[in-house]
Amino acid sequence: MTYRRSLAVDETPVGERVVLYHRVSGSAIVLNPSASLLWRALEHEHSTASLTASLQKKFPSVDQSRIEADVMSCLDDLASHQLVSAQAENRGS
Amino acid sequence: MTGAAGEPIRWGSGPLAFELETADPEIRDAAHRVFNRWRPDEDAVTHGRWSAYRDEGELVVSPRRPPDAGAQLDTIRDPEHAVAIIEYAAIAQIVERCDHILSFHAALLSKNGKSIALVGPSHSGKSTLATGLWQSGWRFHCDDLTMIIDGKAVAGPRRVALRSEARPHVGEDLWNRVPSTHGYFKTAVGCLFQPMHLDGTMPERVDLNGIFFMKRNGAPQDKPFNRLERAHAALALLPYTNLVRTRPFSEALAPVAALMDRAPAWDLPRRPLPEMIATVESLTGHR
């Protein structure tokens, strides 16, 4: 699965956090610092594996399985607010 | 406020000025009593002009804001009523048209050089706490509109609305002195008056040392206060600001977030009034 930001989202950095606003639903959420890092990475389309690897570089002392679980949880949360869209990974033919 | 006989009466706050043209001596007198301490900056820009006059014995204010759908414009009872209409129209002008200045619906109070804003929806207890703090020695700048000008907080140029049920929180001594103030105006539910007329102060720009949210959605209720992280505080204040009406989300949030860099924010759940006053005083270093 790959993820990308929804085009209907405005973002505002506030300190080390990012506030997201969905222009269609009108909902706004505040991301914690880790989720904010993830959001910044989602400027480009990413798979869960590449997002996990990216965060692993930032937090080398944290166990990879823990990071992977956090990434999945965060992506599910963002998707439930329609802040990101998910699509099946194209592995080519 | 300025305005010699025959000249428009000019009042305002900081860079925002308003003018009233009237030759009617009673309206001029009422306007002088209400606006006399609201002096805009020398180079303030006029953001609203009104005229007031008598037409076949009836008082007329022009322009008047259109009433809510289905309602009719009420008849202006007396010169004090005419001035109250203009006073409110000026505040509405700031909220609706002056998006070069951050303003938000909040009470502003200060004590010993420290200032706080109380933010919350109707019936959140904001007015009760404000009057309780006033009775406890806090200066009551305004209960309606707080503006941020050059990084400082300043009251919107409007009197405080005091409801009759606030009497126990204000205390008999203060309550009995209110009707003697120059700008006193009795309303159906209480009165409008200017606390500056009681303590002899003038409007001033103050550093904002704290913002207290009353009845914020999602605020924890199990403790007497809750420190809000900056981004959450900015998001909580945004709906109360003028900018949210006219600017895109990111543009509106940025100046609010900048304000949160300077002022800590707390949730203040409803508690007995003395307890809430003690909490505010403790968090602002007064106890």
PDB file of C-alpha atoms in Angstrom, chain A residues 10-17 19-21 28-30, chain B residues 229-232 234-235 248-251 253-254 257 261:
ATOM      1  CA  ASP A  10      -4.171  22.826   4.256  1.00  0.00           C
ATOM      2  CA  GLU A  11      -1.315  22.587   6.715  1.00  0.00           C
ATOM      3  CA  THR A  12       0.200  25.041   9.155  1.00  0.00           C
ATOM      4  CA  PRO A  13       3.339  24.297  11.168  1.00  0.00           C
ATOM      5  CA  VAL A  14       3.036  25.412  14.800  1.00  0.00           C
ATOM      6  CA  GLY A  15       6.290  24.761  16.613  1.00  0.00           C
ATOM      7  CA  GLU A  16       7.294  21.155  16.093  1.00  0.00           C
ATOM      8  CA  ARG A  17       3.709  20.146  15.330  1.00  0.00           C
ATOM      9  CA  VAL A  19      -2.036  21.477  12.196  1.00  0.00           C
ATOM     10  CA  LEU A  20      -4.055  20.027   9.329  1.00  0.00           C
ATOM     11  CA  TYR A  21      -7.326  21.361   8.006  1.00  0.00           C
ATOM     12  CA  ALA A  28      -8.856  20.213  11.847  1.00  0.00           C
ATOM     13  CA  ILE A  29      -6.404  18.070  13.763  1.00  0.00           C
ATOM     14  CA  VAL A  30      -3.095  18.645  15.498  1.00  0.00           C
TER      15      VAL A  30
ATOM     16  CA  GLU B 229       0.141  22.696  24.031  1.00  0.00           C
ATOM     17  CA  ARG B 230       0.736  25.620  21.653  1.00  0.00           C
ATOM     18  CA  ALA B 231      -0.792  24.106  18.517  1.00  0.00           C
ATOM     19  CA  HIS B 232      -3.909  22.988  20.385  1.00  0.00           C
ATOM     20  CA  ALA B 234      -3.944  28.137  18.540  1.00  0.00           C
ATOM     21  CA  LEU B 235      -6.556  25.831  17.090  1.00  0.00           C
ATOM     22  CA  PRO B 248      -7.697  30.875   4.336  1.00  0.00           C
ATOM     23  CA  PHE B 249      -7.023  28.499   7.201  1.00  0.00           C
ATOM     24  CA  SER B 250      -3.230  28.644   7.095  1.00  0.00           C
ATOM     25  CA  GLU B 251      -3.160  32.441   6.834  1.00  0.00           C
ATOM     26  CA  LEU B 253      -3.801  30.319  11.964  1.00  0.00           C
ATOM     27  CA  ALA B 254      -0.299  31.764  11.560  1.00  0.00           C
ATOM     28  CA  ALA B 257       0.081  30.597  16.555  1.00  0.00           C
ATOM     29  CA  ASP B 261       4.437  31.735  21.318  1.00  0.00           C
TER      30      ASP B 261
END
